[in-house]
mmCIF file of C-alpha atoms in Angstrom:
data_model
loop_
_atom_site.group_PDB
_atom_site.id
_atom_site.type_symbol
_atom_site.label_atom_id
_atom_site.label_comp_id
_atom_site.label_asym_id
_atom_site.label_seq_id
_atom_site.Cartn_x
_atom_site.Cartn_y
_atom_site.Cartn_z
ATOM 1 C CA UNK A 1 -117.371 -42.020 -17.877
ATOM 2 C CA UNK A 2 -114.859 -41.583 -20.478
ATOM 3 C CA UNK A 3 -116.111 -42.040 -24.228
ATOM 4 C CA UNK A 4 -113.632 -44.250 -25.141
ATOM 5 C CA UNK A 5 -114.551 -48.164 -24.952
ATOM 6 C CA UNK A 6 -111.673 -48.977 -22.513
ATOM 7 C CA UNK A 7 -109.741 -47.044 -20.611
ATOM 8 C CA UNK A 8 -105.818 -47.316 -19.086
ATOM 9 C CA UNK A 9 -105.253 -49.471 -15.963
ATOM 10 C CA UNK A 10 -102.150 -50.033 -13.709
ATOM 11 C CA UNK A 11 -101.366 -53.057 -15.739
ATOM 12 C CA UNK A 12 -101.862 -51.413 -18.960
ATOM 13 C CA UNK A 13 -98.338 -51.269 -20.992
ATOM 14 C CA UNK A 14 -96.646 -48.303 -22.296
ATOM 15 C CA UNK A 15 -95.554 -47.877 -25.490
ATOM 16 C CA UNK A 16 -92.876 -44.919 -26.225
ATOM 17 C CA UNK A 17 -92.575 -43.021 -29.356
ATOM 18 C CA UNK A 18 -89.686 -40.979 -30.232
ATOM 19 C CA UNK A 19 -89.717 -38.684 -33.473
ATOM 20 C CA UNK A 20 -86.244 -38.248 -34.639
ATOM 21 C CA UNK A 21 -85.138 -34.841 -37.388
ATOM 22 C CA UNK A 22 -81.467 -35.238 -37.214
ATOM 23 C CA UNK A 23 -81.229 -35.207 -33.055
ATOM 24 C CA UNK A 24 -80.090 -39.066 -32.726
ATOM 25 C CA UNK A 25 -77.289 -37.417 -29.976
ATOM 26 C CA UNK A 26 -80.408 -36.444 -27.883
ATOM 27 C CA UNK A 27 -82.298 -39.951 -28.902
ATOM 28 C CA UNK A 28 -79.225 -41.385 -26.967
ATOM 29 C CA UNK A 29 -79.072 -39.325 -23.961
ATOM 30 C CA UNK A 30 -82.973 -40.055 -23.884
ATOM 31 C CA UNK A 31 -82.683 -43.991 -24.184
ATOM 32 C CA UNK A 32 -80.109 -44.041 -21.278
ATOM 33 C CA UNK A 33 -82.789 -41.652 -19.328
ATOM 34 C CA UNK A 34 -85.016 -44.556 -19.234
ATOM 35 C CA UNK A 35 -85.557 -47.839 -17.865
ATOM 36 C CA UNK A 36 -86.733 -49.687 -21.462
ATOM 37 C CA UNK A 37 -87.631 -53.027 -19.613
ATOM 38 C CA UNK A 38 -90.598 -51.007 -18.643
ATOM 39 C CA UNK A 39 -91.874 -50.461 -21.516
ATOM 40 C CA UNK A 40 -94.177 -52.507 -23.543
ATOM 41 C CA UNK A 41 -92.444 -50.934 -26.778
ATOM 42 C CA UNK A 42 -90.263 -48.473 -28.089
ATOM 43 C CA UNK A 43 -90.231 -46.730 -31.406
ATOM 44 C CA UNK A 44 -88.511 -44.427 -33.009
ATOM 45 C CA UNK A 45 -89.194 -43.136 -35.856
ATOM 46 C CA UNK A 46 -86.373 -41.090 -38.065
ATOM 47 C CA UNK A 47 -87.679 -38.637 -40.343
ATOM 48 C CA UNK A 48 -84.181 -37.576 -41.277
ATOM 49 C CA UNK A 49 -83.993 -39.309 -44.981
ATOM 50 C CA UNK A 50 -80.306 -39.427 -44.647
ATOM 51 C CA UNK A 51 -77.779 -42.320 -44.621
ATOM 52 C CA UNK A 52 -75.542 -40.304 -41.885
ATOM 53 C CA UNK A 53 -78.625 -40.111 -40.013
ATOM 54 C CA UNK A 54 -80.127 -43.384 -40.266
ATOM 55 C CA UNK A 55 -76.169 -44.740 -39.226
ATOM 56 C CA UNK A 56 -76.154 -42.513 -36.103
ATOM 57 C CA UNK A 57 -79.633 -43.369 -35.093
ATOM 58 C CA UNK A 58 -79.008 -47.675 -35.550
ATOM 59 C CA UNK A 59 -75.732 -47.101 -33.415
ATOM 60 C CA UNK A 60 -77.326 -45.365 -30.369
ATOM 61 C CA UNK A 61 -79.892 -47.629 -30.283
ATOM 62 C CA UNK A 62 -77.779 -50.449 -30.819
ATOM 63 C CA UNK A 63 -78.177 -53.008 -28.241
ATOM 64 C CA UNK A 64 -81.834 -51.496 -27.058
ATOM 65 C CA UNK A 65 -85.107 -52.904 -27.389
ATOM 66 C CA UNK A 66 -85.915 -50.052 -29.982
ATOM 67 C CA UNK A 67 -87.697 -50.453 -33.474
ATOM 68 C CA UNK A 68 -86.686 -47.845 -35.758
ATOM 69 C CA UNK A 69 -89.225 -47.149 -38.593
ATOM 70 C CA UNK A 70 -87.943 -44.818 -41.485
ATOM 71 C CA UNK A 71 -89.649 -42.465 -42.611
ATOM 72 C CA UNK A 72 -89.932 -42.058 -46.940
ATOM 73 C CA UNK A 73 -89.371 -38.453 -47.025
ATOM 74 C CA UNK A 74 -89.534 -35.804 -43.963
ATOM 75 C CA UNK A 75 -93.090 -36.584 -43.534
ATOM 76 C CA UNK A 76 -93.656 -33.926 -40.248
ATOM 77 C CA UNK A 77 -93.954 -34.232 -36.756
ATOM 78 C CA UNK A 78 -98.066 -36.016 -36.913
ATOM 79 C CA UNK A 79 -97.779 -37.675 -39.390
ATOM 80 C CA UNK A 80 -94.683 -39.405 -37.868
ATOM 81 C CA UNK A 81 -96.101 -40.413 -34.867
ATOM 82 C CA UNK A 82 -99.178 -41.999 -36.535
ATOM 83 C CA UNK A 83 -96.683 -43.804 -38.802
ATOM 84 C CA UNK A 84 -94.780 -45.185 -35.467
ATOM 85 C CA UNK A 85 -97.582 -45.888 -33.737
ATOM 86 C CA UNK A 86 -99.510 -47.889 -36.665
ATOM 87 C CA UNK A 87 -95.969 -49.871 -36.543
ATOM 88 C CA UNK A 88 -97.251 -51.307 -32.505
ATOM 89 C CA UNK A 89 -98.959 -53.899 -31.302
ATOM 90 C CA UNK A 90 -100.790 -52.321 -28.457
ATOM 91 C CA UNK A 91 -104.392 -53.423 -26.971
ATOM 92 C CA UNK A 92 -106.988 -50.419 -26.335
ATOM 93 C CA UNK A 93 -105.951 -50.754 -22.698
ATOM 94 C CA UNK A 94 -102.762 -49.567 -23.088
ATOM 95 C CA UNK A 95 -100.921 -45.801 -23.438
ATOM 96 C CA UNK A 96 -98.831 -44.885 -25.969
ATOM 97 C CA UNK A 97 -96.305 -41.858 -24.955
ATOM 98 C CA UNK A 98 -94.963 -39.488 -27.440
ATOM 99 C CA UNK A 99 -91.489 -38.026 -26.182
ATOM 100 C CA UNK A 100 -89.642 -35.166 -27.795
ATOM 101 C CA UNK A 101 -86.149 -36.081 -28.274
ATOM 102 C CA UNK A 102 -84.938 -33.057 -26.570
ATOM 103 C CA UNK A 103 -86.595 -34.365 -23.270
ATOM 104 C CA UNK A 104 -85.401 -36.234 -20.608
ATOM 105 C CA UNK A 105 -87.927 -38.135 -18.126
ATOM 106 C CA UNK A 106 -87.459 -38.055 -14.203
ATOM 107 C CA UNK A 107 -86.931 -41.789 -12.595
ATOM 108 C CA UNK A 108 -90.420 -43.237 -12.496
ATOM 109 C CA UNK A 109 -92.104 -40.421 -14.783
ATOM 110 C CA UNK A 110 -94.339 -42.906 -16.876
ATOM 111 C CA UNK A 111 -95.155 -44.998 -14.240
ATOM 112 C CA UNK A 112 -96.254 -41.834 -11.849
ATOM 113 C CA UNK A 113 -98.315 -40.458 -15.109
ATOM 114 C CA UNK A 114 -99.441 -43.796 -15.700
ATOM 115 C CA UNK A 115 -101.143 -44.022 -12.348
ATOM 116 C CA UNK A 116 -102.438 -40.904 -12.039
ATOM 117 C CA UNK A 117 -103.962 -41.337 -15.569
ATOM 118 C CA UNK A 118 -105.539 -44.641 -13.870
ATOM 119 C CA UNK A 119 -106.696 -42.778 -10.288
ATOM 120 C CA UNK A 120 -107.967 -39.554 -12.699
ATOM 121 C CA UNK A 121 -109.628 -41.371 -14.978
ATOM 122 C CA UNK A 122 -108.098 -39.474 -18.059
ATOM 123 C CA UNK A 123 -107.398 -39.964 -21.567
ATOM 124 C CA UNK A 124 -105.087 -37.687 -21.949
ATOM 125 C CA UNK A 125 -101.512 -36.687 -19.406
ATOM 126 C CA UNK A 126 -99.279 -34.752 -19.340
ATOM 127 C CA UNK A 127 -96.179 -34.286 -16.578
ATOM 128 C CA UNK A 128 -95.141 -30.848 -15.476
ATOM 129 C CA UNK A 129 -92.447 -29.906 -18.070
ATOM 130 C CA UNK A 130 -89.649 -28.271 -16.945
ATOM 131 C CA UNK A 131 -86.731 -26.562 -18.902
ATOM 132 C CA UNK A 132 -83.015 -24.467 -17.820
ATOM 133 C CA UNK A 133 -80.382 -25.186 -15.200
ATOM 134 C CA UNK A 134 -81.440 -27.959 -13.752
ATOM 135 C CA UNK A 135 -85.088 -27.760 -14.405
ATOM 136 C CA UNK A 136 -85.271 -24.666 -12.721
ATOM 137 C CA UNK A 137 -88.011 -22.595 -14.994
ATOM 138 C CA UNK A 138 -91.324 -24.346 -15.607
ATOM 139 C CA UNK A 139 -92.035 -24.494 -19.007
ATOM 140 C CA UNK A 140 -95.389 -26.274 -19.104
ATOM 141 C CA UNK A 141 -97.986 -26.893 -15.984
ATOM 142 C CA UNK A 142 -101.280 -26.521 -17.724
ATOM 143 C CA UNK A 143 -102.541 -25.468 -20.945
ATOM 144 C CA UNK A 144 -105.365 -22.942 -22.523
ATOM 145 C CA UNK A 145 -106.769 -22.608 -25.760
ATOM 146 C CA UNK A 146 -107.872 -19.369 -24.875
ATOM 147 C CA UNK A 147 -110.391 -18.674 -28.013
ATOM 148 C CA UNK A 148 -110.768 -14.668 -27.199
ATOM 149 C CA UNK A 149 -107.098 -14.171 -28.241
ATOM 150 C CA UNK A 150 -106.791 -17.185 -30.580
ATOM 151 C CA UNK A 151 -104.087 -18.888 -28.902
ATOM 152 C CA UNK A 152 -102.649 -21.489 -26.791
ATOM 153 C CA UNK A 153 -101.182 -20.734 -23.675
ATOM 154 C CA UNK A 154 -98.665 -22.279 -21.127
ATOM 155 C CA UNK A 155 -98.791 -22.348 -17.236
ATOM 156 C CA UNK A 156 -95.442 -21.533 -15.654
ATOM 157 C CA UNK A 157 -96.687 -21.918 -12.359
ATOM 158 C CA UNK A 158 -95.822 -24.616 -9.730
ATOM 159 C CA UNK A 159 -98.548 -27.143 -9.107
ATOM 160 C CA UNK A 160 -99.424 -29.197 -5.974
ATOM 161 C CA UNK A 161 -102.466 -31.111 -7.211
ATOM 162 C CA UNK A 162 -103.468 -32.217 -10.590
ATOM 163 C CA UNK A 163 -104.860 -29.809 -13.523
ATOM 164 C CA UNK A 164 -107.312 -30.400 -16.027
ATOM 165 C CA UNK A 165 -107.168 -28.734 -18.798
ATOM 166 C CA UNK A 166 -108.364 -28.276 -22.623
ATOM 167 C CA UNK A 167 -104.756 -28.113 -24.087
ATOM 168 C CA UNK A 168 -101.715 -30.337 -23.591
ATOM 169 C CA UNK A 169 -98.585 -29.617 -25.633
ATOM 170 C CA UNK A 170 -97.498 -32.214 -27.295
ATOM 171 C CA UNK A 171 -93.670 -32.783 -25.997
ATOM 172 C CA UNK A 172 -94.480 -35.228 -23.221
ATOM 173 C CA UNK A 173 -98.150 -36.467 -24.459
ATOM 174 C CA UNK A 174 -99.401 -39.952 -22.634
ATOM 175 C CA UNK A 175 -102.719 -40.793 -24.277
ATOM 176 C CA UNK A 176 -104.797 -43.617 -23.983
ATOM 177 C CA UNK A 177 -104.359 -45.989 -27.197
ATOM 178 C CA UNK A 178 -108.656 -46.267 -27.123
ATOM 179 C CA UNK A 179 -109.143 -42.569 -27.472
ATOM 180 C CA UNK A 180 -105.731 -42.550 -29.269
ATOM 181 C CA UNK A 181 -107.873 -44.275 -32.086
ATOM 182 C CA UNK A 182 -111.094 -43.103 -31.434
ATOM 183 C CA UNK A 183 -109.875 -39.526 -32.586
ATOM 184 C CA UNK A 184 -107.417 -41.075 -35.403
ATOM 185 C CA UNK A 185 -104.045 -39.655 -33.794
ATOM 186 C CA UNK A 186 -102.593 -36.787 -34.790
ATOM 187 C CA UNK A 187 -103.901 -35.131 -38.401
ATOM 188 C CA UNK A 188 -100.986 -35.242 -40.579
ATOM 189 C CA UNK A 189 -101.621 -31.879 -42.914
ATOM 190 C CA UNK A 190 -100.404 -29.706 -40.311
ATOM 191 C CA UNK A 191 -96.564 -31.127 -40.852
ATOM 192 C CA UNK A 192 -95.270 -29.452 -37.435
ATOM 193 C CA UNK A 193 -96.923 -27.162 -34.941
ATOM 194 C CA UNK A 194 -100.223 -27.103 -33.842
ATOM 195 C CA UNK A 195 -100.990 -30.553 -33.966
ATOM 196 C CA UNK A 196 -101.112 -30.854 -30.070
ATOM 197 C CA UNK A 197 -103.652 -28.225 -29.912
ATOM 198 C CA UNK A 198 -106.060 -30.001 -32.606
ATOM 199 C CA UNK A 199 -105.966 -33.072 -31.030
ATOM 200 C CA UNK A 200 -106.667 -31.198 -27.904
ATOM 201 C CA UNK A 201 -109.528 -29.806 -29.411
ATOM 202 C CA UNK A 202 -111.061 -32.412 -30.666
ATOM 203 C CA UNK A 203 -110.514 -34.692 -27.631
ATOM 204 C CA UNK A 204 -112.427 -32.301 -25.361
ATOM 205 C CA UNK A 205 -115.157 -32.154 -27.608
ATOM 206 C CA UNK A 206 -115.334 -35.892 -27.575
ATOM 207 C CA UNK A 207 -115.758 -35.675 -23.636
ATOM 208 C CA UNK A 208 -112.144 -36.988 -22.797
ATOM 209 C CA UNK A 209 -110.610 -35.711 -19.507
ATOM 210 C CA UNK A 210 -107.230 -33.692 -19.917
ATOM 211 C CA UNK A 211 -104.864 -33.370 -17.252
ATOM 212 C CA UNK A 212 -101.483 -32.399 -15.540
ATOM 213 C CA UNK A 213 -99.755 -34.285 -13.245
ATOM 214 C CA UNK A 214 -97.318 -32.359 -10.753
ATOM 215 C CA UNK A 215 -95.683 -35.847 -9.145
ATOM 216 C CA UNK A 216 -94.487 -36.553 -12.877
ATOM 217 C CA UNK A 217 -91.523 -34.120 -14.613
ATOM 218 C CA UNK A 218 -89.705 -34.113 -17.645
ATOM 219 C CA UNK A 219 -86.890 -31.591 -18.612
ATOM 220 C CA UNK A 220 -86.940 -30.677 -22.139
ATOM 221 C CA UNK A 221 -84.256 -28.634 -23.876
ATOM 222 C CA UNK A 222 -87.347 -25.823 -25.667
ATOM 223 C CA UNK A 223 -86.403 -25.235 -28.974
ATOM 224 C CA UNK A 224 -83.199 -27.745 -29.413
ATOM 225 C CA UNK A 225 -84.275 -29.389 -32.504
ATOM 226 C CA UNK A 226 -85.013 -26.166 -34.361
ATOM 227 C CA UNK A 227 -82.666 -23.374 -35.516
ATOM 228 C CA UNK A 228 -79.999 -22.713 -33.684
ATOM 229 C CA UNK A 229 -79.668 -19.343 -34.716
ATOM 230 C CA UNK A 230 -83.072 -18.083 -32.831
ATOM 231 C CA UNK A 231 -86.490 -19.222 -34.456
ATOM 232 C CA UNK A 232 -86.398 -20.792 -38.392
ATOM 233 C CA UNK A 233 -88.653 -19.709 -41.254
ATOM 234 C CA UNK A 234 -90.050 -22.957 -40.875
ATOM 235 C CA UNK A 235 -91.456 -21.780 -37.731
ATOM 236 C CA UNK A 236 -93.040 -18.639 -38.307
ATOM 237 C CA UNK A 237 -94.492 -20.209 -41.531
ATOM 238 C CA UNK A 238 -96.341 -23.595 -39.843
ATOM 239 C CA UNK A 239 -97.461 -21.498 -36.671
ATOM 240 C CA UNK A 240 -99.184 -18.781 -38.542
ATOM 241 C CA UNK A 241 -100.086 -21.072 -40.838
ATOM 242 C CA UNK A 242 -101.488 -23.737 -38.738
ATOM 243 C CA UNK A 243 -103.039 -21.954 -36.246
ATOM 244 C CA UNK A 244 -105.379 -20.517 -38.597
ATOM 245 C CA UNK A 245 -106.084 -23.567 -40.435
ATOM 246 C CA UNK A 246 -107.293 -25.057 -36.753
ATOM 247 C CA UNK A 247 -109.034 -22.214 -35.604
ATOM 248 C CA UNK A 248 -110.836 -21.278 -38.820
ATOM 249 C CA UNK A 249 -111.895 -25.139 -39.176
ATOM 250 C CA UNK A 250 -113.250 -24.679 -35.520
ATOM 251 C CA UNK A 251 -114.575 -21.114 -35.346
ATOM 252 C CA UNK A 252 -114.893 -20.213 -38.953
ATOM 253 C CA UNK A 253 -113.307 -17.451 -41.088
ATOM 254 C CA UNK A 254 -115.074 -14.533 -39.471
ATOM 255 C CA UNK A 255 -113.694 -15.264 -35.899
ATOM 256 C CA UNK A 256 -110.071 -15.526 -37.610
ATOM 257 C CA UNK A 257 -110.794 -12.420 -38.895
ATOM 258 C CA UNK A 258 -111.930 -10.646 -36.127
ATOM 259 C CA UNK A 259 -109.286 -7.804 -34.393
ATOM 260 C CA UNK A 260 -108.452 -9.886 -31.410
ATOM 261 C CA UNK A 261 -107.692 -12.706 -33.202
ATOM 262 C CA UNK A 262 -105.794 -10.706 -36.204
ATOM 263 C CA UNK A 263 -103.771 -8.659 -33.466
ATOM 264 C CA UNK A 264 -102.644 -12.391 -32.356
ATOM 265 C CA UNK A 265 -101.342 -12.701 -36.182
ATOM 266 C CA UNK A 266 -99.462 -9.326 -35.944
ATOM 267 C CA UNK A 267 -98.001 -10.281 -32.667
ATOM 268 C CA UNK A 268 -96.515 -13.529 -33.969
ATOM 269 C CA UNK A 269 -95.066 -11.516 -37.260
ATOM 270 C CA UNK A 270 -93.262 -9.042 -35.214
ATOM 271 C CA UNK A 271 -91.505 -11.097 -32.993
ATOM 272 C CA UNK A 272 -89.070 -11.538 -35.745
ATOM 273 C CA UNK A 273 -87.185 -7.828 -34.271
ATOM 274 C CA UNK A 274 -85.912 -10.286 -31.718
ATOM 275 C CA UNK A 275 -84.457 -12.619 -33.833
ATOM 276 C CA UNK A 276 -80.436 -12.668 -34.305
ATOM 277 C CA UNK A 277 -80.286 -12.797 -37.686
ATOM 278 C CA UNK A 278 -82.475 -13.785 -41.046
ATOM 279 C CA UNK A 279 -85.362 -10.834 -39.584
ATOM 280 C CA UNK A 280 -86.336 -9.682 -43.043
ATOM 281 C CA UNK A 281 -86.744 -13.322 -44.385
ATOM 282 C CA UNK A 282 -88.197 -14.969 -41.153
ATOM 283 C CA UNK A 283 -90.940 -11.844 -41.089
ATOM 284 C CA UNK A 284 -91.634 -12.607 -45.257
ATOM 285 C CA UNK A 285 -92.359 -16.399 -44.058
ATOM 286 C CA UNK A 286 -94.989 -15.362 -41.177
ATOM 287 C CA UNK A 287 -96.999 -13.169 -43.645
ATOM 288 C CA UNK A 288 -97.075 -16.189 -45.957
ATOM 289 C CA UNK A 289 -98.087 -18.478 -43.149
ATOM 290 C CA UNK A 290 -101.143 -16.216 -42.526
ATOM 291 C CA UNK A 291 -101.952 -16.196 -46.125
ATOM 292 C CA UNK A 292 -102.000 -19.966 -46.460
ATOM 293 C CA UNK A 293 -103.698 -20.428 -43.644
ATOM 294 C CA UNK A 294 -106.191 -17.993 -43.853
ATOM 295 C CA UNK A 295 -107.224 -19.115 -47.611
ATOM 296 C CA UNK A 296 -106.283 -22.712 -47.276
ATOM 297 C CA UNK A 297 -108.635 -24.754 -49.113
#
């Protein structure tokens, strides 16, 4: 039996959350990838603090039974799907599902996740997330926090039946609005990255059921809203950063410090030789990531 008091049904509505950072040409392409009489809601929330923006974003959803709530200031990634999600009306019954705006759902994909939620009895679903050409690399089947190497990891394999895991990224999250508030959404200190895995964390501790579900896909463009000039600074800071802040909250400061877990850290900070330009400062922004999160207070 799930811990939460009530759990999703086949009648249960869905409510869609969209986070928008200056992507409202991919909040388009995703509203016309949907059917939105389906849904019970749809939000989406602009963290772009810019009149440009905020224009682009009204027009696309012009017309569309879409609630846009702005943002006061770039407020990151959890904390703007708590703030769209406090905006809904939803029962405890119902799902709420948080949708990069660089995705785009197969026909049917909420109400196959929906129902397999319902047959599974899970919290938490995600679909098989795919990614390239056509969908043709997987990009997401399953999910590990594997706590030797202090890291979360990715399936890329096909799946026939459905996975239960104890991480679900975050791109294509269905969750139960019950266990949604049960665990108080997303923690909203983290500002982007890592958030996925902390709620993952703490949901399996709580005893909810995590799963993948191969008759669901969603393409999703990896990586569209960041730089497009290879990884940001912003990236290599909040991953370091974040990662450590979650792990050393969960493990404590020796197992952060252990060699497994530090050779993780040196990993992430040399990845930068790969990156097309920016190296020196991108590398400078890792090591201060570690620092903050290893001495965060």
């Amino acid at each position: 039996m799930q811990p939460s008091d009530m759990g999703p049904n086949v009648d249960s509505r869905v409510h869609l959350i969209i986070v928008n950072y200056f992507s409202s040409e991919m909040v388009e392409q995703l509203l016309s990838a949907i059917d939105p009489a389906y849904f019970g809601s749809i939000c989406v929330v602009d963290n772009s603090v810019n009149a440009t923006e905020a224009f682009n974003l009204k027009s696309c959803c012009n017309g569309k039974p879409v609630s846009i709530v702005t943002a006061p200031d770039n407020i990151g990634f959890g904390a703007a799907v708590n703030l769209g999600a406090n905006s809904l009306v939803m029962d405890s019954s119902d799902v709420l599902w948080i949708l990069n705006p660089d995705t785009l759902p197969a026909v049917d994909c909420a109400e196959n996740l929906l129902r397999t939620m319902v047959a599974e009895q899970a919290s938490f679903a995600s679909p098989v997330i795919t990614t390239g050409v056509g969908g043709a690399e997987i990009w997401f089947s399953g999910g590990v926090i594997d706590s030797k190497k202090g890291r979360t990891e990715h399936s890329h394999s096909p799946v026939e039946d459905v996975v239960c895991c104890n991480f679900l990224t975050g791109a294509a999250l269905m969750v139960c609005v019950s266990a949604w508030r049960q665990l108080n959404g997303f923690r909203e200190d983290l500002f982007m990255y890592w958030e996925d895995a902390d709620l993952s964390i703490r949901a399996a501790k709580a005893g909810f059921k995590l799963i993948v579900d191969p008759g669901s896909t969603v393409w999703h463009a990896v990586g569209a809203t960041s730089s497009q000039e290879g990884r940001s600074s912003l990236f290599y800071y909040y991953m370091q950063r974040n990662r450590l802040i979650v792990l050393r909250e969960e493990f404590g400061l020796i197992y952060c410090l252990h060699p497994y877990r530090m050779r993780e850290s040196l990993i992430m900070s040399l990845r930068v030789v790969r990156e097309p330009n920016g190296g020196f400062a991108k590398f400078g922004a890792s090591i201060r990531g570690f620092a903050a999160g290893l001495f965060a207070a």
